[in-house]
């Protein structure tokens, strides 16, 4: 499998030269996520007390207010792809796999995306990567059926609940699932019940 160190990853993002050890130690001290579940917390006070948080806010995001949370659990499927109007920083506390694509490959006639275009990249434990705003992504996958743990840094308020009704939305606004989060889901994901736009065509890829 390709890794984020390979040149093929360059169109999706870059590896950051930052010290992640304090974060890795902090999150790995947490209890294991319940088998079969994936947990996402956009902001964790413990992580936002770490020196790495100040590096993210002041250096990586250019003094923009950010949130430092995590996505952890058990996953081996694509299920959906999302994008933001900003880069996302993912910090692997365990080895994990990212399934990614390009926003430019979304069919703007019907806002669908062919899962054959998805690429997979291994992110070794301790590695921090920036995913560019045009990079489609979703929950990471574990390696060899193990739990994954991934720090997630985004502009403050990203992924919070929408305040405006979008039930009559048209065009790209139909994909808006949360603040600064546009989502295209697969019909097998079960996310339609939560109001997600079903637009992933092809196989619901699995690792």
Coordinates of C-alpha atoms in Angstrom, one line a residue:
X1 CA 0.0 0.0 0.0
X2 CA 1.1 3.5 -0.7
X3 CA 2.0 5.7 2.3
X4 CA 1.7 9.5 2.9
X5 CA 5.4 9.6 2.4
X6 CA 5.0 8.7 -1.3
X7 CA 4.8 11.4 -4.0
X8 CA 1.3 10.2 -5.0
X9 CA 0.0 11.8 -1.8
X10 CA 1.2 15.2 -2.8
X11 CA -2.1 16.1 -4.6
X12 CA -4.0 15.3 -1.5
X13 CA -1.9 16.8 1.2
X14 CA 1.5 16.9 2.9
X15 CA 3.3 15.5 6.0
X16 CA 3.9 18.1 8.7
X17 CA 7.2 18.4 10.6
X18 CA 5.8 18.6 14.1
X19 CA 6.3 16.8 17.4
X20 CA 3.3 14.6 18.1
X21 CA 4.5 12.5 20.9
X22 CA 2.7 14.3 23.8
X23 CA -0.6 13.9 21.9
X24 CA 0.1 10.2 21.1
X25 CA 0.8 9.5 24.8
X26 CA -2.4 11.4 25.8
X27 CA -4.9 9.8 23.5
X28 CA -3.4 6.3 24.0
X29 CA -4.0 6.6 27.7
X30 CA -7.7 6.7 27.0
X31 CA -9.9 3.6 27.2
X32 CA -10.3 1.5 24.0
X33 CA -13.4 2.5 22.0
X34 CA -16.3 -0.1 22.2
X35 CA -15.9 -2.8 19.6
X36 CA -17.5 -1.8 16.3
X37 CA -18.0 1.9 17.2
X38 CA -16.4 5.0 15.8
X39 CA -16.3 8.1 18.0
X40 CA -15.7 11.7 16.9
X41 CA -15.2 14.6 19.3
X42 CA -14.4 17.9 17.6
X43 CA -12.8 19.5 20.7
X44 CA -11.1 17.9 23.6
X45 CA -9.9 20.2 26.4
X46 CA -7.0 17.9 27.3
X47 CA -5.6 18.0 23.8
X48 CA -6.0 21.8 23.6
X49 CA -3.7 22.2 26.6
X50 CA -0.8 20.5 24.7
X51 CA 2.0 22.5 23.1
X52 CA 1.0 20.9 19.8
X53 CA -2.3 22.8 19.9
X54 CA -0.5 26.2 20.0
X55 CA 1.7 25.0 17.1
X56 CA -1.5 24.2 15.1
X57 CA -3.2 27.4 15.9
X58 CA -0.3 29.8 15.5
X59 CA 1.8 28.2 12.9
X60 CA -0.1 25.7 10.8
X61 CA -3.4 27.8 10.7
X62 CA -1.8 31.2 10.8
X63 CA -3.3 32.3 14.1
X64 CA -6.8 31.2 13.2
X65 CA -8.9 29.8 16.1
X66 CA -8.9 26.0 15.8
X67 CA -10.4 22.9 17.6
X68 CA -8.4 19.8 18.5
X69 CA -10.4 16.7 18.8
X70 CA -10.1 13.1 17.6
X71 CA -11.8 10.3 15.6
X72 CA -11.2 6.9 17.0
X73 CA -12.6 3.4 16.8
X74 CA -13.1 0.4 14.5
X75 CA -13.7 0.9 10.8
X76 CA -12.8 -0.8 7.6
X77 CA -15.3 0.8 5.1
X78 CA -15.5 4.0 3.1
X79 CA -19.2 4.8 3.8
X80 CA -18.9 8.5 2.9
X81 CA -16.6 11.3 1.8
X82 CA -16.6 14.8 3.1
X83 CA -14.7 18.1 2.5
X84 CA -14.3 21.5 4.1
X85 CA -13.5 25.0 3.1
X86 CA -10.2 24.5 4.9
X87 CA -7.4 22.1 5.4
X88 CA -7.8 19.3 8.0
X89 CA -4.9 18.1 10.1
X90 CA -5.0 14.4 10.9
X91 CA -2.5 13.0 13.5
X92 CA -2.1 9.3 13.6
X93 CA -1.7 7.9 17.2
X94 CA -1.9 4.4 15.7
X95 CA -1.1 3.2 12.2
X96 CA -4.2 4.0 10.1
X97 CA -5.4 4.1 6.5
X98 CA -7.0 7.1 4.9
X99 CA -9.3 6.7 1.9
X100 CA -9.1 9.9 -0.1
X101 CA -10.3 11.5 -3.4
X102 CA -10.4 14.9 -5.1
X103 CA -13.3 17.3 -4.9
X104 CA -12.6 18.1 -8.6
X105 CA -13.9 14.7 -9.5
X106 CA -17.4 15.2 -8.1
X107 CA -19.9 15.3 -11.0
X108 CA -21.5 18.7 -10.6
X109 CA -24.5 17.7 -12.7
X110 CA -25.9 15.5 -9.9
X111 CA -23.3 15.8 -7.2
X112 CA -22.2 12.1 -7.4
X113 CA -18.7 10.6 -7.0
X114 CA -17.4 7.3 -8.4
X115 CA -15.7 5.3 -5.6
X116 CA -13.3 3.8 -8.2
X117 CA -11.4 7.1 -8.0
X118 CA -10.6 6.7 -4.3
X119 CA -7.0 6.0 -3.3
X120 CA -5.7 4.6 0.0
X121 CA -2.7 5.7 2.0
X122 CA -1.1 4.3 5.1
X123 CA -0.4 6.9 7.8
X124 CA 2.2 5.5 10.3
X125 CA 1.7 6.2 14.0
X126 CA 3.1 9.5 15.1
X127 CA 2.7 11.1 11.7
X128 CA 0.7 14.4 11.2
X129 CA -0.7 15.2 7.8
X130 CA -2.4 18.2 6.3
X131 CA -5.4 17.2 4.0
X132 CA -6.0 20.1 1.6
X133 CA -9.5 21.6 1.4
X134 CA -10.1 19.9 -1.9
X135 CA -9.3 16.4 -0.5
X136 CA -12.3 14.2 0.0
X137 CA -11.9 12.1 3.2
X138 CA -13.9 10.5 6.0
X139 CA -13.2 8.3 9.1
X140 CA -9.9 6.5 8.9
X141 CA -9.6 2.7 8.8
X142 CA -7.7 0.6 11.2
X143 CA -4.8 -1.7 10.2
X144 CA -5.2 -5.5 10.5
X145 CA -8.6 -5.1 12.2
X146 CA -7.2 -3.0 15.1
X147 CA -8.6 0.1 16.7
X148 CA -7.5 3.4 15.1
X149 CA -6.9 6.6 16.9
X150 CA -6.5 9.9 15.0
X151 CA -6.3 13.5 16.2
X152 CA -8.3 15.9 14.1
X153 CA -7.6 19.7 14.0
X154 CA -10.0 22.0 12.1
X155 CA -11.1 25.7 12.3
X156 CA -13.2 26.3 15.4
X157 CA -16.9 25.4 15.0
X158 CA -16.3 23.0 12.1
X159 CA -18.7 20.0 12.4
X160 CA -21.1 21.7 14.8
X161 CA -24.8 21.4 14.1
X162 CA -26.3 23.6 11.4
X163 CA -28.3 26.6 12.5
X164 CA -30.2 27.1 9.2
X165 CA -32.7 24.7 7.6
X166 CA -31.3 23.1 4.4
X167 CA -34.3 20.8 3.6
X168 CA -35.1 22.9 0.5
X169 CA -31.5 23.4 -0.5
X170 CA -30.4 23.1 -4.1
X171 CA -27.0 22.4 -5.7
X172 CA -24.0 22.0 -3.5
X173 CA -25.9 23.2 -0.4
X174 CA -27.7 19.8 -0.4
X175 CA -24.4 18.3 0.6
X176 CA -24.1 20.6 3.7
X177 CA -24.3 18.2 6.7
X178 CA -22.8 20.3 9.5
X179 CA -20.9 23.6 9.8
X180 CA -18.0 23.7 7.2
X181 CA -18.8 20.0 6.3
X182 CA -20.1 18.9 2.9
X183 CA -20.8 15.2 2.8
X184 CA -21.5 12.6 0.1
X185 CA -22.6 9.2 1.5
X186 CA -23.0 5.7 0.1
X187 CA -26.4 4.1 0.2
X188 CA -25.0 1.3 2.4
X189 CA -23.7 3.7 5.1
X190 CA -27.0 4.3 6.9
X191 CA -26.3 8.0 6.9
X192 CA -29.4 8.8 4.8
X193 CA -31.4 8.5 8.0
X194 CA -29.4 11.5 9.3
X195 CA -30.1 13.6 6.3
X196 CA -26.9 12.9 4.3
X197 CA -26.8 13.3 0.5
X198 CA -26.5 9.8 -1.1
X199 CA -24.1 10.3 -4.0
X200 CA -21.3 7.8 -3.9
X201 CA -21.6 5.5 -6.9
X202 CA -20.0 2.1 -7.1
X203 CA -18.7 -0.2 -4.3
X204 CA -18.6 0.8 -0.7
X205 CA -14.9 0.1 -0.5
X206 CA -13.5 -1.8 2.4
X207 CA -10.0 -2.6 3.7

